[in-house]
Coordinates of C-alpha atoms and ligand atoms in Angstrom, one line a residue:
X1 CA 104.4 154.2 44.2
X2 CA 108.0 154.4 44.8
X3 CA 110.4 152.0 43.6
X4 CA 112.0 150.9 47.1
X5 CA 112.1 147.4 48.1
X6 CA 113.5 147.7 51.6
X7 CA 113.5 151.2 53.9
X8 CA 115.2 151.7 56.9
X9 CA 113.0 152.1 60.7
X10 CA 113.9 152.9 64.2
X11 CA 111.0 151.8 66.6
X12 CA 110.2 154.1 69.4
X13 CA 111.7 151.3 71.7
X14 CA 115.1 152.2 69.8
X15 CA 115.3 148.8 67.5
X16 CA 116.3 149.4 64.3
X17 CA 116.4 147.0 61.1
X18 CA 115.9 146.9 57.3
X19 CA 112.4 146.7 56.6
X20 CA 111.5 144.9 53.2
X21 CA 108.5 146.3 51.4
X22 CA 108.0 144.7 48.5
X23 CA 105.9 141.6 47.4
X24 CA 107.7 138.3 48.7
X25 CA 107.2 135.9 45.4
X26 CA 109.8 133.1 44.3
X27 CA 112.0 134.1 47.5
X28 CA 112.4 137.4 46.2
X29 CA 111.2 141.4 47.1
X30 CA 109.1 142.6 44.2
X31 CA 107.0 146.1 43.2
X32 CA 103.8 145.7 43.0
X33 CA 102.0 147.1 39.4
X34 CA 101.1 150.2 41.0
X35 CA 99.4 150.1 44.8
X36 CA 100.4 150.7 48.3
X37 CA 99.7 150.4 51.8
X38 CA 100.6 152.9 54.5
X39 CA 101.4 151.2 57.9
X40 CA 100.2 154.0 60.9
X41 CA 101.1 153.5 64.2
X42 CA 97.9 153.6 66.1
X43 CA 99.0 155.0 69.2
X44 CA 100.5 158.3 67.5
X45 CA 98.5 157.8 64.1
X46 CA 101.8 158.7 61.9
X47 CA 102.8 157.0 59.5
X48 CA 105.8 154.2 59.9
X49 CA 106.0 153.0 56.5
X50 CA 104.7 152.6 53.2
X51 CA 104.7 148.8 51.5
X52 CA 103.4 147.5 48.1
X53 CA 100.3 146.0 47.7
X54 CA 99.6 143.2 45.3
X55 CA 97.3 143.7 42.6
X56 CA 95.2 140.6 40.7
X57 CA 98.1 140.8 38.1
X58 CA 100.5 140.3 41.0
X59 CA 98.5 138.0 42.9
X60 CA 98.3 135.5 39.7
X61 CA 102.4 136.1 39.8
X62 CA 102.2 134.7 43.0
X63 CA 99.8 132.0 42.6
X64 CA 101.9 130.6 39.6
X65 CA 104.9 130.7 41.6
X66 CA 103.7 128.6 44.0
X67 CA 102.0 126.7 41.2
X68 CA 105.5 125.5 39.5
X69 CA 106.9 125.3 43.1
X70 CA 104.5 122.4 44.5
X71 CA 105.0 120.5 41.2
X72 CA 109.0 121.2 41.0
X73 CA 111.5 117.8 42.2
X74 CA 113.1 120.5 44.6
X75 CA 110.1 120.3 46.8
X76 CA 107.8 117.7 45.6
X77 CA 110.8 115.5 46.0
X78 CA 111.9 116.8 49.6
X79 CA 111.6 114.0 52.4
X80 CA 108.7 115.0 55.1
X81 CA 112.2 114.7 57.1
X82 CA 113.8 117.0 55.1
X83 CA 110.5 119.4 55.4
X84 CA 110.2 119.2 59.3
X85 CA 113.9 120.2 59.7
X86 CA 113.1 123.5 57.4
X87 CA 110.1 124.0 59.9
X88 CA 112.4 123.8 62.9
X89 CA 115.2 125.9 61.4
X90 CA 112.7 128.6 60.6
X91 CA 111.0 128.2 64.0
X92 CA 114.8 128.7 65.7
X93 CA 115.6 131.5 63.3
X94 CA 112.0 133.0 64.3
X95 CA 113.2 132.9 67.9
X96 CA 116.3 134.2 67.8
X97 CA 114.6 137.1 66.2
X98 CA 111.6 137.6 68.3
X99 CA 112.7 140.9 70.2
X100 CA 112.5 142.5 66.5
X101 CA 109.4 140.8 65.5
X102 CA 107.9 141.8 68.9
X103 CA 108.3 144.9 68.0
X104 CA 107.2 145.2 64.6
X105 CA 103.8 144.3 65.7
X106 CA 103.6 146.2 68.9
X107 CA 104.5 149.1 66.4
X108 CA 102.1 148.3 63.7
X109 CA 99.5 146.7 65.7
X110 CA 99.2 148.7 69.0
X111 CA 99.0 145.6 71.1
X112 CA 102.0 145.8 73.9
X113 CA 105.8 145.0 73.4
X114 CA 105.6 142.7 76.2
X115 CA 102.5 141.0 74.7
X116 CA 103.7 140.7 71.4
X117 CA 107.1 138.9 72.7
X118 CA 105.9 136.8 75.8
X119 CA 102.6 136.0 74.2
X120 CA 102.4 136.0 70.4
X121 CA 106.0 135.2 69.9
X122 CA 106.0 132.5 72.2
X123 CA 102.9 131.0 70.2
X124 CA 104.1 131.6 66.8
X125 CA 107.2 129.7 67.4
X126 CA 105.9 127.1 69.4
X127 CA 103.3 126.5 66.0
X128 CA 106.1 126.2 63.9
X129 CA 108.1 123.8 65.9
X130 CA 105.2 122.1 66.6
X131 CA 104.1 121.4 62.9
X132 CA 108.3 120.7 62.2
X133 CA 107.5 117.7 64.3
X134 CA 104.5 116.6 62.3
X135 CA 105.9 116.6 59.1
X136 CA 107.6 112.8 59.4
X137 CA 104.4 111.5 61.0
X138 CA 102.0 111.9 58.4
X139 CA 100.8 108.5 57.3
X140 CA 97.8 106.4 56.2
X141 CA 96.0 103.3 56.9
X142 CA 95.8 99.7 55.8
X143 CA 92.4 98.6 55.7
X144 CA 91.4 94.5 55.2
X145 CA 89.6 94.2 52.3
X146 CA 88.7 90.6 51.5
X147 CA 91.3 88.8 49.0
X148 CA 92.5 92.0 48.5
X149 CA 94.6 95.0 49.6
X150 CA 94.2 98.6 50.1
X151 CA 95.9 101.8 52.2
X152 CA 95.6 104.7 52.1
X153 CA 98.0 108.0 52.1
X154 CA 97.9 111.4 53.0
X155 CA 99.1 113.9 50.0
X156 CA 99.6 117.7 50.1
X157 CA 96.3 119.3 48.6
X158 CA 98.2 121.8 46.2
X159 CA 98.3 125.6 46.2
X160 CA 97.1 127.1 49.2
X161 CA 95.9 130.5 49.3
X162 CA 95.8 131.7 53.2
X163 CA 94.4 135.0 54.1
X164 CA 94.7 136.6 57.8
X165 CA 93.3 139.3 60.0
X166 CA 95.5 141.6 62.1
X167 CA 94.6 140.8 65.7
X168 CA 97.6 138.6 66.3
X169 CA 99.7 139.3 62.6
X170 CA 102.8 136.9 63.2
X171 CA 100.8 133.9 65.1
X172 CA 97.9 133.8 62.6
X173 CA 100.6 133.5 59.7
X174 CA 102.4 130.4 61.7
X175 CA 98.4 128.5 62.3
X176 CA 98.5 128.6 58.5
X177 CA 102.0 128.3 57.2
X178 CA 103.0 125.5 60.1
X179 CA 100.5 122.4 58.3
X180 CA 100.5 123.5 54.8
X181 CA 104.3 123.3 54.8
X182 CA 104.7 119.9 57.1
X183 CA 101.7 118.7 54.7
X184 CA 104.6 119.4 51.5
X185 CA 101.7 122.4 50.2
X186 CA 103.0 125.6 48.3
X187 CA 101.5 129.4 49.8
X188 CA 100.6 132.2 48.6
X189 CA 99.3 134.1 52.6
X190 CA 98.1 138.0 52.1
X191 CA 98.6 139.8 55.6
X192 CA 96.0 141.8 56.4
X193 CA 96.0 145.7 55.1
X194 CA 96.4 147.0 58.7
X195 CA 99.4 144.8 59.4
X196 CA 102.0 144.3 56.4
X197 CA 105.2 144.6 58.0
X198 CA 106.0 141.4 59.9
X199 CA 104.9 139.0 57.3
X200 CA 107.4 140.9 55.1
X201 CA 110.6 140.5 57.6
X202 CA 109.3 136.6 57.9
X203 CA 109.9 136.1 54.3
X204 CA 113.6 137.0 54.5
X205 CA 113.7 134.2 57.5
X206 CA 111.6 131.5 54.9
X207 CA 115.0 132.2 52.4
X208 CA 117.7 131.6 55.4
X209 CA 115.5 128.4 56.5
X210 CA 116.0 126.9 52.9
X211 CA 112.3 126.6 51.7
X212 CA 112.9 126.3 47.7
X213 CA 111.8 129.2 45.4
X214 CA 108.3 130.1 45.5
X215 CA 107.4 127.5 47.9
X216 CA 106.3 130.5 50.3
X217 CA 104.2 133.5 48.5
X218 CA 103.6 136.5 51.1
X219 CA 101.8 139.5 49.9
X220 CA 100.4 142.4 51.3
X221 CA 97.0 143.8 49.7
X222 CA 93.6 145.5 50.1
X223 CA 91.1 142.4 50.6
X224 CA 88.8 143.6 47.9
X225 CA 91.4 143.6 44.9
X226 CA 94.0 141.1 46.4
X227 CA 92.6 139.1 48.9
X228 CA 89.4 138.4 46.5
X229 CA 92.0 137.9 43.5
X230 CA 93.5 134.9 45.7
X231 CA 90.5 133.1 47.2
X232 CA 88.8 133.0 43.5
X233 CA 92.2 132.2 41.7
X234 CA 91.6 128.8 39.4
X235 CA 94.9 127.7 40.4
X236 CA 94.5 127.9 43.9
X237 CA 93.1 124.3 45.4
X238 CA 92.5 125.5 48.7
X239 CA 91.5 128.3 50.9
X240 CA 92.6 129.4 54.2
X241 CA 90.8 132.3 56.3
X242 CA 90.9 133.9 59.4
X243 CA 88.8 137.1 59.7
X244 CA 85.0 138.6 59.8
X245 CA 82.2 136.2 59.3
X246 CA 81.2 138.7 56.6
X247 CA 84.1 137.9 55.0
X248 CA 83.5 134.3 55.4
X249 CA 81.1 134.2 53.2
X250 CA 82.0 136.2 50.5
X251 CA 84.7 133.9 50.4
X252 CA 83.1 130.9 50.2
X253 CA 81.2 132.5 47.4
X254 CA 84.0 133.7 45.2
X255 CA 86.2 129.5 45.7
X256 CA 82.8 127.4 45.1
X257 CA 83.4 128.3 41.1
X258 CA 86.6 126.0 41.0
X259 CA 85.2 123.8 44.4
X260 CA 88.2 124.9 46.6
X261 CA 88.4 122.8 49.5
X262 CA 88.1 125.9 52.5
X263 CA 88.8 126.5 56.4
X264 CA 87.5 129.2 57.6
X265 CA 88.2 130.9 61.1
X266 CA 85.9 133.5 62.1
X267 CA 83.9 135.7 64.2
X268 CA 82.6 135.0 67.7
X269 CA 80.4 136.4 71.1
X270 CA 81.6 133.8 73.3
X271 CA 79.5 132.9 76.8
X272 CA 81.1 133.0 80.0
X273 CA 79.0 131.7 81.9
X274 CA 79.4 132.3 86.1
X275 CA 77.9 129.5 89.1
X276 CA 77.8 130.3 91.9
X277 CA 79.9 127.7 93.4
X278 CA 83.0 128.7 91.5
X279 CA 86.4 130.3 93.0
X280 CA 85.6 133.7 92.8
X281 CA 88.6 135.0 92.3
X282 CA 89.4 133.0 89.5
X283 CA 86.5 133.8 87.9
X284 CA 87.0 137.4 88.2
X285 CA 91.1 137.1 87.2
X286 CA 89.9 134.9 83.3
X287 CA 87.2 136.8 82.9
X288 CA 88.9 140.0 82.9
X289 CA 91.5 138.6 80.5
X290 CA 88.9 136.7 78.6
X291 CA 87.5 140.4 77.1
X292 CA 90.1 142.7 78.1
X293 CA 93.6 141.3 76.8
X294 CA 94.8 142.2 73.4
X295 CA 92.4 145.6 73.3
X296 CA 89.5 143.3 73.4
X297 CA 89.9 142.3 69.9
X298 CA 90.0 138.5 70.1
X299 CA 87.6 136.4 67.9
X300 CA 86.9 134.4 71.2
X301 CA 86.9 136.6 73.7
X302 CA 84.4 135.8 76.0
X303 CA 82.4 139.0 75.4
X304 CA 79.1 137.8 77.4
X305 CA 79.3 136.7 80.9
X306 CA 76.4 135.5 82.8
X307 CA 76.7 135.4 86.4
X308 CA 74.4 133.6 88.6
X309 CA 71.8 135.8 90.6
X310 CA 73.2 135.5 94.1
X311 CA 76.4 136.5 93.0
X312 CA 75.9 138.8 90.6
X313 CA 76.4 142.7 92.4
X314 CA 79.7 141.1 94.0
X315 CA 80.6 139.8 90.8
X316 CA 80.3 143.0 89.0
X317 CA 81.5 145.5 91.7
X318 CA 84.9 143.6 91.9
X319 CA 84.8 142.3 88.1
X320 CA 84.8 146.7 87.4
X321 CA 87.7 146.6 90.5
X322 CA 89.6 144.4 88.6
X323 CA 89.3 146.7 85.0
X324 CA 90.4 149.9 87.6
X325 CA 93.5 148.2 88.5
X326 CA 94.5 145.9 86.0
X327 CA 93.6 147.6 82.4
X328 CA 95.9 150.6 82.5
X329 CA 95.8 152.1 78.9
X330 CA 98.6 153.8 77.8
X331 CA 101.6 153.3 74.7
X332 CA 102.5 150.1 74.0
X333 CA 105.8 150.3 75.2
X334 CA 105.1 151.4 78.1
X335 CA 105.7 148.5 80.5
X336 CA 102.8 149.9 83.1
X337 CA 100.4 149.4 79.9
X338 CA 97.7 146.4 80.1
X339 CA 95.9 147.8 76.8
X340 CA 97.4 149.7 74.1
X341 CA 95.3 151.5 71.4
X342 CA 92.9 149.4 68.8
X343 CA 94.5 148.4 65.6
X344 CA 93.0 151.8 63.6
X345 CA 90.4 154.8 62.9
X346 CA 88.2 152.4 61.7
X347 CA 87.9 149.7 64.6
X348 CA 88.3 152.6 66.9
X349 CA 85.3 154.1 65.7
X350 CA 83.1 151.3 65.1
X351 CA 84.0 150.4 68.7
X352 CA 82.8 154.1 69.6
X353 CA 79.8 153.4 68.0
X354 CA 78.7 150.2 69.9
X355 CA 79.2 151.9 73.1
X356 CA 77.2 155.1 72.4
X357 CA 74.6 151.9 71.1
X358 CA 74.7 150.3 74.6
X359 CA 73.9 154.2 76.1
X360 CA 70.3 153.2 75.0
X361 CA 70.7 149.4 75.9
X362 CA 72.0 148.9 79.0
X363 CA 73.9 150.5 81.6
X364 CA 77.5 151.9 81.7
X365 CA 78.7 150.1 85.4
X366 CA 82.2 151.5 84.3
X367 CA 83.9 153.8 81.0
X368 CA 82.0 154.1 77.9
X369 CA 83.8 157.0 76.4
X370 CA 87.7 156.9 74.6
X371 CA 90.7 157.2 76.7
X372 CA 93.1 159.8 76.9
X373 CA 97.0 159.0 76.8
X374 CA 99.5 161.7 76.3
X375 CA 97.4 164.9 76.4
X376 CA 97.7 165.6 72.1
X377 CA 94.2 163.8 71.5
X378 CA 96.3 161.5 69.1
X379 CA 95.7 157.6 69.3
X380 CA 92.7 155.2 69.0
X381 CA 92.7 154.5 73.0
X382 CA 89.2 153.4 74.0
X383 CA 88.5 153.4 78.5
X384 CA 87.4 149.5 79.1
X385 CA 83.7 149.4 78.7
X386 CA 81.3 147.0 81.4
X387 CA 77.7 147.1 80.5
X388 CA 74.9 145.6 82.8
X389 CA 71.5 145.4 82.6
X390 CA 70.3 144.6 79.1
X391 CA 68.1 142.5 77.7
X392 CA 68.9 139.6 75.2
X393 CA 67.7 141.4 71.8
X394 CA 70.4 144.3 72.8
X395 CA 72.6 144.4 69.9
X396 CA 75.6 145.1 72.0
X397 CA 74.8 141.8 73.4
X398 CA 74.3 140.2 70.4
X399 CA 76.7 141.4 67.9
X400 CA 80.8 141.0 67.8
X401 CA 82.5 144.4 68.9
X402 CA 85.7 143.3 69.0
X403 CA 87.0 145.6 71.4
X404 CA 87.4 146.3 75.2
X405 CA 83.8 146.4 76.0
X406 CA 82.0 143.2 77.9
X407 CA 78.1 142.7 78.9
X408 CA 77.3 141.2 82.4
X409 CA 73.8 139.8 82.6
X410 CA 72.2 137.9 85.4
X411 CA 71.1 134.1 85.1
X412 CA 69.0 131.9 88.1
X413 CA 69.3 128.5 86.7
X414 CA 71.5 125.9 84.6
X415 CA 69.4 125.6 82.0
X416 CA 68.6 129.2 81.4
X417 CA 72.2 130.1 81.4
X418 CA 73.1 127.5 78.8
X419 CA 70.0 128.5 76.7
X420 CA 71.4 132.1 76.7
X421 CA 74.9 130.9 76.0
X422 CA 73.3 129.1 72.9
X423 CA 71.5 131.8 71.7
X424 CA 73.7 133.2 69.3
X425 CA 74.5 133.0 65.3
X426 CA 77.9 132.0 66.5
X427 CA 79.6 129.4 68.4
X428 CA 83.5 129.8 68.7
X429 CA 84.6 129.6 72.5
X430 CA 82.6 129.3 76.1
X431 CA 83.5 129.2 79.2
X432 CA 82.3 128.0 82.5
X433 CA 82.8 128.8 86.4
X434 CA 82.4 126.1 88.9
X435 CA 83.5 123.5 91.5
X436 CA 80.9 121.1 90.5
X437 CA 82.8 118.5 88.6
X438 CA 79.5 116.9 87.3
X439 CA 78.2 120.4 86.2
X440 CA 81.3 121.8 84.4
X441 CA 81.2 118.6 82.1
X442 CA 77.9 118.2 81.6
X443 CA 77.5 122.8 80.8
X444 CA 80.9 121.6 78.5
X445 CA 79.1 118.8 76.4
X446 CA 75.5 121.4 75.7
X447 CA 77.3 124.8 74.9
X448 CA 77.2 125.1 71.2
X449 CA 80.8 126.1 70.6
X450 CA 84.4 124.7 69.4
X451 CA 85.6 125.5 72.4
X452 CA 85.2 125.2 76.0
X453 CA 87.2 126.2 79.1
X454 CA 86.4 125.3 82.3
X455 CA 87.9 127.8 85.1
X456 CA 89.5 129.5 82.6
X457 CA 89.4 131.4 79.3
X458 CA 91.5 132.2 75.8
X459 CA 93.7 129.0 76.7
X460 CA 95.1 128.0 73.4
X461 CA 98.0 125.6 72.6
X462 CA 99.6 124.0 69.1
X463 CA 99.1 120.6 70.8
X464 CA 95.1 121.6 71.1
X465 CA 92.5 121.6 68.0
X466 CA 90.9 125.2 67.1
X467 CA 87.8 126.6 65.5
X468 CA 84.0 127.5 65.7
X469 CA 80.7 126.2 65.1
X470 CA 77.9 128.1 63.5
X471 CA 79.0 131.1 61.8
X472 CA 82.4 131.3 63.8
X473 CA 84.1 128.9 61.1
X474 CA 84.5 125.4 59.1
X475 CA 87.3 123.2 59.9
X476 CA 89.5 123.3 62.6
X477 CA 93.4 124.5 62.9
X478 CA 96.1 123.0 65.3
X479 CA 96.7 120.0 66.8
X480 CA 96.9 116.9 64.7
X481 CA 92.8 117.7 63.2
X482 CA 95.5 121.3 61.8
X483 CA 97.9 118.7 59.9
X484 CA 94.5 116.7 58.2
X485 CA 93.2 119.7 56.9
X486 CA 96.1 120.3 54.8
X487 CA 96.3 116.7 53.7
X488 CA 93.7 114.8 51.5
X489 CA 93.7 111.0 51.6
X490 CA 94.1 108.6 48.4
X491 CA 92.9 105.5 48.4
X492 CA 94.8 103.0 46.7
X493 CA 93.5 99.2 46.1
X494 CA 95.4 96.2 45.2
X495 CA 94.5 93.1 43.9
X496 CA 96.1 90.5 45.3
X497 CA 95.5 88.0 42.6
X498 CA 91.6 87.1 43.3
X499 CA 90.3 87.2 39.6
X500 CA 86.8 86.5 40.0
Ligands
NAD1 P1 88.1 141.1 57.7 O1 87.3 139.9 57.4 O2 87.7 142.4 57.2 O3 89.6 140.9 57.1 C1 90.4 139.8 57.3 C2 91.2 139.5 56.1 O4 90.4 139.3 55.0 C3 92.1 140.7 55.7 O5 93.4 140.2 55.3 C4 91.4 141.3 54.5 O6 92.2 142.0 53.6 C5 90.8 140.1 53.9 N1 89.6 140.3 53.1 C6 88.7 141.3 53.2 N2 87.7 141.2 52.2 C7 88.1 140.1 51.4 C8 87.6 139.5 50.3 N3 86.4 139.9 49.7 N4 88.2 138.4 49.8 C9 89.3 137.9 50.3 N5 89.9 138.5 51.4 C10 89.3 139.6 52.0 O7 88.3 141.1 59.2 P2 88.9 142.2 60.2 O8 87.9 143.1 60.5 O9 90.2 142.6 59.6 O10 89.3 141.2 61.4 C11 88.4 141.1 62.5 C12 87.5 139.9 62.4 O11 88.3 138.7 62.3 C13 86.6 139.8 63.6 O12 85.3 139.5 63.2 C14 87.2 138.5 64.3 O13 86.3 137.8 65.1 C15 87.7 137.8 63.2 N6 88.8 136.9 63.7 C16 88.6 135.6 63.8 C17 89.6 134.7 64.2 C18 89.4 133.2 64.4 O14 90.3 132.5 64.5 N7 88.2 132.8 64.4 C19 90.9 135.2 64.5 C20 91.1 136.6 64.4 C21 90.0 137.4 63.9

């Protein structure tokens, strides 16, 4: 491993800054004992950077940090006011910085510049701001007990160990960092392998906002070796994930030992479901965006659609119009591009994989095959897949892809298309088209999922509570239900002089 803590980068877009590498422990940039992670960029596969990754010896350096930081007066004894104005310093400082951090994970992450800044930036400061506000407004109850007295209060829970994917790399760190920091918690958050460099840059911003030494812990690290080290780490109280349902469950395996309290975030095939009394064009315009946006590699991406009989050959004539001129794919900087490569070989391939699946399961109404951009064969670009025609046991209709690639099946009646929608292991987003008022409420309250949009899809807002049923997750993040779970309430009773 080489020694360097910080290298120098120029982005193809011409921005240039001082990358830190190193692990991000007691508002520092450390080596790691030994390991590292090679950043590639996805649309020319070469390499961009190399960055240390934590091992369990380092990981356990960052857990104790945070460790002596939740129990040191310089943050224990910070007012929640005092807390919120850190949040909305680093939330400004994030801002003024977002053409950089744009571009750091349209770099690393393949998604487009324009994405990365007018979507993900806008989100991940938003978050921050957002949970800034919180932090003064925590507070309990008083509850009439008879001759006595008791409240309640809300306390941090302790050490938090947060874990993320690399789908949306700056926005998934702010879900987690925004309420454990308003709720007074300590962090240690591992980026994901694919996506180390922002998280790294962030760090340097946690230091200019004024967070206290080892109050914020960011590593990078394989999820075997580091991302296992943290979630099973004694002095870790709580556990914060955001990744494969797989995962999921490892993970709840490896914190029952110490009986870490856990929210997990995870995988998803969400319904779309068509009437056909909608407004078509709507339905074709969220749709579209629903599976194709971001590569296709959203955890609800509304991956299934099922379109009512009488409208279904219009719907899926002008649902693969829309793909033809909408999902240009092409390098993300290219301000023409709608979909960039996937995030690497190995999602690129697995993608590849489904679709030569769905071949012999259904049939290709437009792509099924990669895309080529540039003319060298370099880059994981994958042509926007629609499949038709397959049956309900299809795996591709069944199992997450996570990538550009949707199934269209036919429904005739209310009740079969919400039976459909509900048969699935998971149960993170749904959607549903229509103009009946009655019928988009009463398809909301019986779809098995943590979210629902009506005439719409992916909407998704700090202000708005977040998370799956089923195997898509346990707990919920944003909105004020975000702040509780990075709370835990104390009881306190008082006797007010009743003896007996
Ligand atoms: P993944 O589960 O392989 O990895 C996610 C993170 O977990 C990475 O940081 C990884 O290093 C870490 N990890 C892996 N094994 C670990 C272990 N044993 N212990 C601790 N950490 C470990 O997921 P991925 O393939 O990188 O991401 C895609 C998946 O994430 C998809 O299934 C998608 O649906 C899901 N996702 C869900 C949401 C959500 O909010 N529900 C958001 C984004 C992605």
């Amino acid at each position: 491993m080489h020694n360097t803590l910080f290298v120098n980068l120029t982005a193809p877009n011409g921005q240039s800054w001082r990358q830190p590498t190193g692990l991000f422990i007691n508002n520092t940039f450390l080596p790691s004992s030994g390991h590292i992670i090679t950043s590639i960029d996805p649309a020319t596969e070469k390499e961009i950077a190399t960055v240390h990754a934590a091992s369990a010896q380092d990981v356990d350096k960052a857990v104790k940090a945070a460790h002596g930081a939740f129990r040191s007066p310089e943050w224990r004894d910070k007012s929640a006011t005092e807390r919120g104005i850190m949040l909305t310093r680093l939330a400004d400082l994030m801002e003024s910085n977002k053409e950089l951090f744009a571009t750091i994970d349209a770099w690393d992450n393949g998604k487009t510049y324009q994405e990365a800044l007018n979507n993900d930036l806008v989100e991940a400061v938003g978050v921050i701001r957002y949970y800034g506000g919180w932090s003064d407004k925590i507070s309990g109850q008083t509850i009439s007990v008879p001759n006595k007295f008791a409240y309640t209060v809300r306390q941090p829970i302790g050490v938090v160990g947060q874990v993320i994917p690399w789908n949306y790399p700056l926005s998934m760190a702010t879900w987690k960092l925004g309420p454990a920091l308003a709720g007074g918690n300590t962090v240690v958050l591992k980026a994901a392998e694919q996506t180390p460099l922002s998280i790294l840059v962030l760090g340097e911003l946690i230091v200019e906002a004024g967070f206290p030494p080892g109050v914020v812990n960011f590593i990078n690290g394989y999820g075997k070796e580091a991302g296992s080290a943290l979630v099973s780490h004694p002095l870790v109280d709580k556990v914060a994930f955001t990744g494969s349902t797989a995962t999921a469950s490892q993970i709840m395996t490896l914190a029952a030992s110490t009986l870490k309290n856990i929210t997990l975030e995870t995988g998803g095939k969400s319904p779309l479901i068509v009437f056909d009394d909608c407004d078509f064009e709507q339905a074709i315009k969220w749709s579209h965006l629903g599976i194709m946006s971001n590569q296709g590699q959203i955890c609800t991406a509304t991956s299934r659609i099922l379109v009512q009989s009488s409208i279904f050959d219009r719907f899926v004539s002008e649902f693969v119009a829309e793909v033809k001129k909408t999902s240009k794919v092409g390098h993300q900087w290219d301000p023409e591009t709608y979909q960039g490569p996937q995030v690497s070989k190995q999602q690129y391939e697995r993608i590849l994989s489904y679709i030569d699946l769905g071949r012999s399961e259904a049939t290709v109404a437009h792509g099924g095959e990669k895309a080529s951009v540039g003319g060298d064969g370099k880059g994981y670009f994958v042509t926007p897949t629609v499949f038709i025609d397959m049956d309900t046991n299809a795996r591709i209709w069944r199992e997450e892809i996570f990538g550009p690639v949707v199934c269209i099946k036919r429904f005739e009646t209310e009740g079969q298309a919400v039976a459909e929608a509900n048969d699935s292991v998971y149960g993170l987003g749904s959607a549903v088209f229509t103009k009946d008022l009655e019928r988009a409420h009463r398809v909301a309250a019986s779809i098995e999922s943590g979210m629902v949009w009506v005439n719409s899809s992916q909407d998704c807002d700090p202000r708005v509570p977040f998370g799956g049923v089923k195997q898509s997750g346990i707990g919920r993040e944003l909105g004020y239900a975000g702040m509780e779970a990075y709370t835990q309430i104390k009881a306190v009773h008082v006797n007010m002089g009743n003896r007996l």
